[in-house]
PDB file of C-alpha atoms in Angstrom:
ATOM      1  CA  MET X1277      57.930 115.485  36.928  1.00 42.00           C
ATOM      2  CA  ARG X1278      57.593 115.366  33.156  1.00 50.00           C
ATOM      3  CA  GLN X1279      56.874 111.917  31.748  1.00 52.00           C
ATOM      4  CA  LEU X1280      58.956 110.728  28.825  1.00 53.00           C
ATOM      5  CA  ASN X1281      57.479 108.411  26.242  1.00 58.00           C
ATOM      6  CA  ILE X1282      60.326 106.185  25.032  1.00 62.00           C
ATOM      7  CA  PRO X1283      58.798 103.353  22.946  1.00 58.00           C
ATOM      8  CA  MET X1284      60.474 104.112  19.612  1.00 77.00           C
ATOM      9  CA  VAL X1285      64.078 104.810  20.693  1.00 88.00           C
ATOM     10  CA  THR X1286      66.654 102.949  18.618  1.00 89.00           C
ATOM     11  CA  ASP X1287      70.422 102.539  18.881  1.00 92.00           C
ATOM     12  CA  ALA X1288      70.901 105.215  16.209  1.00 93.00           C
ATOM     13  CA  ASP X1289      68.937 107.884  18.121  1.00 93.00           C
ATOM     14  CA  ALA X1290      70.586 110.761  19.966  1.00 94.00           C
ATOM     15  CA  TRP X1291      69.512 113.936  21.737  1.00 89.00           C
ATOM     16  CA  HIS X1292      70.608 116.398  24.381  1.00 95.00           C
ATOM     17  CA  ASP X1293      68.075 118.131  26.612  1.00 94.00           C
ATOM     18  CA  ARG X1294      70.118 120.982  28.086  1.00 92.00           C
ATOM     19  CA  SER X1295      67.224 121.949  30.383  1.00 92.00           C
ATOM     20  CA  VAL X1296      67.755 118.790  32.481  1.00 92.00           C
ATOM     21  CA  ARG X1297      70.060 119.551  35.390  1.00 90.00           C
ATOM     22  CA  VAL X1298      72.399 116.654  36.149  1.00 91.00           C
ATOM     23  CA  GLY X1299      73.843 116.900  39.643  1.00 81.00           C
ATOM     24  CA  ARG X1300      77.527 116.162  40.081  1.00 75.00           C
ATOM     25  CA  GLN X1301      77.927 112.490  40.920  1.00 75.00           C
ATOM     26  CA  GLU X1302      81.323 110.894  41.290  1.00 75.00           C
ATOM     27  CA  PHE X1303      81.730 107.161  41.321  1.00 86.00           C
ATOM     28  CA  ARG X1304      84.566 105.529  43.240  1.00 90.00           C
ATOM     29  CA  ALA X1305      87.330 104.882  40.725  1.00 91.00           C
ATOM     30  CA  PRO X1306      88.321 101.241  40.061  1.00 91.00           C
ATOM     31  CA  GLY X1307      91.979 102.277  39.922  1.00 88.00           C
ATOM     32  CA  PRO X1308      94.334 105.162  40.759  1.00 91.00           C
ATOM     33  CA  SER X1309      92.701 108.590  40.941  1.00 83.00           C
ATOM     34  CA  GLY X1310      95.079 109.976  38.295  1.00 90.00           C
ATOM     35  CA  TRP X1311      93.968 107.447  35.686  1.00 93.00           C
ATOM     36  CA  LEU X1312      91.784 109.216  33.096  1.00 95.00           C
ATOM     37  CA  ALA X1313      92.146 112.514  34.996  1.00 92.00           C
ATOM     38  CA  GLY X1314      90.641 115.313  32.967  1.00 93.00           C
ATOM     39  CA  ARG X1315      88.331 112.974  31.049  1.00 95.00           C
ATOM     40  CA  PRO X1316      84.538 113.279  31.446  1.00 95.00           C
ATOM     41  CA  ALA X1317      82.897 111.830  34.546  1.00 93.00           C
ATOM     42  CA  ALA X1318      80.533 108.896  34.061  1.00 94.00           C
ATOM     43  CA  THR X1319      77.454 111.134  34.296  1.00 94.00           C
ATOM     44  CA  ALA X1320      78.846 114.107  32.320  1.00 95.00           C
ATOM     45  CA  THR X1321      76.681 115.190  29.381  1.00 96.00           C
ATOM     46  CA  HIS X1322      78.877 117.860  27.724  1.00 95.00           C
ATOM     47  CA  HIS X1323      80.811 115.582  25.341  1.00 96.00           C
ATOM     48  CA  GLU X1324      79.502 115.026  21.823  1.00 95.00           C
ATOM     49  CA  GLU X1325      81.131 111.712  20.974  1.00 93.00           C
ATOM     50  CA  PRO X1326      80.031 108.370  22.425  1.00 93.00           C
ATOM     51  CA  LEU X1327      82.547 107.257  25.075  1.00 97.00           C
ATOM     52  CA  HIS X1328      83.381 104.137  27.060  1.00 97.00           C
ATOM     53  CA  LEU X1329      84.171 103.287  30.678  1.00 96.00           C
ATOM     54  CA  VAL X1330      85.012 100.278  32.828  1.00 96.00           C
ATOM     55  CA  ARG X1331      83.227  98.898  35.863  1.00 94.00           C
ATOM     56  CA  THR X1332      84.382  96.513  38.570  1.00 93.00           C
ATOM     57  CA  ASN X1333      82.810  95.708  41.934  1.00 88.00           C
ATOM     58  CA  HIS X1334      85.131  98.393  43.334  1.00 87.00           C
ATOM     59  CA  GLY X1335      84.275 101.312  41.080  1.00 91.00           C
ATOM     60  CA  LEU X1336      83.421 102.916  37.753  1.00 94.00           C
ATOM     61  CA  SER X1337      86.004 104.758  35.695  1.00 95.00           C
ATOM     62  CA  ARG X1338      85.788 108.132  34.048  1.00 95.00           C
ATOM     63  CA  CYS X1339      84.977 108.056  30.317  1.00 96.00           C
ATOM     64  CA  GLY X1340      87.416 107.621  27.479  1.00 97.00           C
ATOM     65  CA  ASP X1341      87.984 106.320  23.985  1.00 96.00           C
ATOM     66  CA  LEU X1342      88.430 102.604  23.381  1.00 95.00           C
ATOM     67  CA  VAL X1343      92.202 103.049  23.017  1.00 94.00           C
ATOM     68  CA  GLU X1344      92.318 104.275  26.643  1.00 95.00           C
ATOM     69  CA  PHE X1345      90.915 100.890  27.709  1.00 96.00           C
ATOM     70  CA  ALA X1346      93.396  98.702  25.837  1.00 95.00           C
ATOM     71  CA  ASP X1347      94.635  95.669  27.764  1.00 94.00           C
ATOM     72  CA  GLU X1348      97.923  97.388  28.670  1.00 95.00           C
ATOM     73  CA  ALA X1349      96.095 100.361  30.202  1.00 95.00           C
ATOM     74  CA  LEU X1350      93.704  98.132  32.143  1.00 95.00           C
ATOM     75  CA  LEU X1351      96.528  95.973  33.516  1.00 95.00           C
ATOM     76  CA  ALA X1352      98.456  99.085  34.566  1.00 95.00           C
ATOM     77  CA  ASN X1353      95.518 100.921  36.161  1.00 95.00           C
ATOM     78  CA  VAL X1354      92.846  98.523  37.413  1.00 95.00           C
ATOM     79  CA  PRO X1355      93.997  96.360  40.322  1.00 92.00           C
ATOM     80  CA  MET X1356      93.021  92.732  39.966  1.00 92.00           C
ATOM     81  CA  GLY X1357      90.924  91.205  42.682  1.00 87.00           C
ATOM     82  CA  TYR X1358      87.938  88.964  43.098  1.00 88.00           C
ATOM     83  CA  THR X1359      85.818  90.875  40.573  1.00 92.00           C
ATOM     84  CA  SER X1360      84.697  91.134  36.963  1.00 93.00           C
ATOM     85  CA  LEU X1361      85.819  93.899  34.646  1.00 96.00           C
ATOM     86  CA  ASP X1362      83.152  95.173  32.266  1.00 95.00           C
ATOM     87  CA  LEU X1363      83.926  97.434  29.310  1.00 96.00           C
ATOM     88  CA  LEU X1364      80.831  99.584  28.831  1.00 97.00           C
ATOM     89  CA  GLU X1365      79.612 101.934  26.139  1.00 97.00           C
ATOM     90  CA  LYS X1366      77.972 105.031  27.625  1.00 97.00           C
ATOM     91  CA  ARG X1367      74.501 105.395  26.106  1.00 98.00           C
ATOM     92  CA  ALA X1368      72.506 107.841  28.265  1.00 97.00           C
ATOM     93  CA  VAL X1369      72.434 109.957  31.411  1.00 97.00           C
ATOM     94  CA  VAL X1370      69.099 110.293  33.190  1.00 96.00           C
ATOM     95  CA  ALA X1371      68.298 112.749  35.998  1.00 93.00           C
ATOM     96  CA  SER X1372      65.182 113.968  37.786  1.00 90.00           C
ATOM     97  CA  GLY X1373      62.952 111.610  35.833  1.00 91.00           C
ATOM     98  CA  GLN X1374      64.182 112.789  32.412  1.00 92.00           C
ATOM     99  CA  VAL X1375      66.742 111.721  29.823  1.00 94.00           C
ATOM    100  CA  ALA X1376      69.377 114.451  29.831  1.00 95.00           C
ATOM    101  CA  ARG X1377      71.443 113.003  26.997  1.00 97.00           C
ATOM    102  CA  LEU X1378      71.304 109.996  24.701  1.00 97.00           C
ATOM    103  CA  TRP X1379      74.258 108.966  22.520  1.00 97.00           C
ATOM    104  CA  PRO X1380      74.013 106.679  19.491  1.00 96.00           C
ATOM    105  CA  GLY X1381      75.781 103.347  19.712  1.00 95.00           C
ATOM    106  CA  ARG X1382      75.960  99.815  18.536  1.00 92.00           C
ATOM    107  CA  THR X1383      73.168  97.334  19.178  1.00 91.00           C
ATOM    108  CA  ALA X1384      73.958  95.289  22.267  1.00 92.00           C
ATOM    109  CA  ALA X1385      72.616  92.169  23.935  1.00 91.00           C
ATOM    110  CA  THR X1386      72.417  93.890  27.325  1.00 92.00           C
ATOM    111  CA  TYR X1387      71.744  97.444  28.461  1.00 96.00           C
ATOM    112  CA  GLY X1388      72.392  98.264  32.099  1.00 96.00           C
ATOM    113  CA  VAL X1389      71.164 100.992  34.416  1.00 97.00           C
ATOM    114  CA  THR X1390      73.662 102.067  37.078  1.00 95.00           C
ATOM    115  CA  THR X1391      73.675 104.554  39.917  1.00 91.00           C
ATOM    116  CA  VAL X1392      75.979 104.957  42.896  1.00 87.00           C
ATOM    117  CA  ASP X1393      75.604 103.834  46.518  1.00 85.00           C
ATOM    118  CA  ASP X1394      76.440 106.043  49.494  1.00 83.00           C
ATOM    119  CA  ASP X1395      80.101 104.913  49.344  1.00 85.00           C
ATOM    120  CA  GLY X1396      80.494 105.784  45.651  1.00 85.00           C
ATOM    121  CA  LYS X1397      80.410 102.195  44.420  1.00 88.00           C
ATOM    122  CA  PRO X1398      78.393 101.365  41.297  1.00 91.00           C
ATOM    123  CA  LEU X1399      74.944 100.027  42.083  1.00 90.00           C
ATOM    124  CA  SER X1400      72.915  98.224  39.441  1.00 92.00           C
ATOM    125  CA  ALA X1401      69.360  99.460  39.005  1.00 93.00           C
ATOM    126  CA  GLY X1402      68.517  96.783  36.454  1.00 95.00           C
ATOM    127  CA  THR X1403      69.262  95.424  33.000  1.00 95.00           C
ATOM    128  CA  SER X1404      67.293  94.903  29.807  1.00 95.00           C
ATOM    129  CA  ALA X1405      67.730  93.462  26.340  1.00 94.00           C
ATOM    130  CA  LEU X1406      66.053  96.591  24.923  1.00 93.00           C
ATOM    131  CA  LEU X1407      67.472 100.126  24.966  1.00 94.00           C
ATOM    132  CA  TRP X1408      64.074 101.820  25.304  1.00 92.00           C
ATOM    133  CA  HIS X1409      63.224  99.579  28.253  1.00 93.00           C
ATOM    134  CA  ALA X1410      66.511 100.418  30.016  1.00 95.00           C
ATOM    135  CA  LEU X1411      65.779 104.125  29.454  1.00 95.00           C
ATOM    136  CA  ALA X1412      62.273 103.754  30.864  1.00 94.00           C
ATOM    137  CA  LEU X1413      63.695 101.917  33.886  1.00 95.00           C
ATOM    138  CA  ALA X1414      66.269 104.679  34.446  1.00 95.00           C
ATOM    139  CA  VAL X1415      63.586 107.372  34.138  1.00 94.00           C
ATOM    140  CA  ARG X1416      61.431 105.581  36.711  1.00 93.00           C
ATOM    141  CA  TRP X1417      64.336 105.115  39.156  1.00 93.00           C
ATOM    142  CA  SER X1418      65.611 108.672  38.760  1.00 90.00           C
ATOM    143  CA  GLY X1419      62.171 110.033  39.551  1.00 86.00           C
ATOM    144  CA  LEU X1420      62.339 108.136  42.832  1.00 88.00           C
ATOM    145  CA  LEU X1421      65.989 108.883  43.646  1.00 84.00           C
ATOM    146  CA  GLY X1422      65.759 112.618  43.065  1.00 77.00           C
ATOM    147  CA  ASP X1423      69.249 114.102  42.903  1.00 77.00           C
ATOM    148  CA  ARG X1424      71.098 110.891  41.964  1.00 86.00           C
ATOM    149  CA  PRO X1425      71.681 110.617  38.199  1.00 92.00           C
ATOM    150  CA  LEU X1426      71.594 107.253  36.483  1.00 95.00           C
ATOM    151  CA  LEU X1427      73.742 105.957  33.684  1.00 96.00           C
ATOM    152  CA  VAL X1428      72.503 103.713  30.867  1.00 97.00           C
ATOM    153  CA  THR X1429      75.241 101.632  29.263  1.00 97.00           C
ATOM    154  CA  SER X1430      75.668  98.733  26.881  1.00 96.00           C
ATOM    155  CA  THR X1431      78.161  95.985  27.629  1.00 94.00           C
ATOM    156  CA  ARG X1432      80.966  95.589  25.070  1.00 94.00           C
ATOM    157  CA  SER X1433      82.839  92.890  26.985  1.00 94.00           C
ATOM    158  CA  SER X1434      83.103  91.283  30.402  1.00 93.00           C
ATOM    159  CA  GLN X1435      85.935  89.268  31.890  1.00 93.00           C
ATOM    160  CA  ASN X1436      87.052  87.794  35.180  1.00 94.00           C
ATOM    161  CA  TRP X1437      89.588  90.158  36.765  1.00 94.00           C
ATOM    162  CA  HIS X1438      91.654  88.165  39.260  1.00 87.00           C
TER     163      HIS X1438
END
């Protein structure tokens, strides 16, 4: 496993290491399977532009532009229940102990590291107030988890979804 030194990563940084193989990992969708069909999966690295996604206790959506997560779209596609709905900005995908792709983004108060459990539900692997620390955490976890990619996100908003 190649070690990655991440101390100077900022929110403006970006890179794509095409040599890192990211295994296909589907999260359980928080809404109907047709919602956001054809859009990149949460751990896809082929898109150039920074994208967003939503997370509930029930699942993690595919990626899209902010307009695809307008209130009307969320109300129509994400069933309410005893959960929170988080609008996330996709910042990085990490696999096999390496950062496969990092997208630039806005500075956030919280960066999260997420993987998937055996049922496809999102599973938090930690949070940090610093992007480089969240990346280091994801690198460490992905080295231990092997074929399970991790997603680093920043939280744009969070709301009760009942």
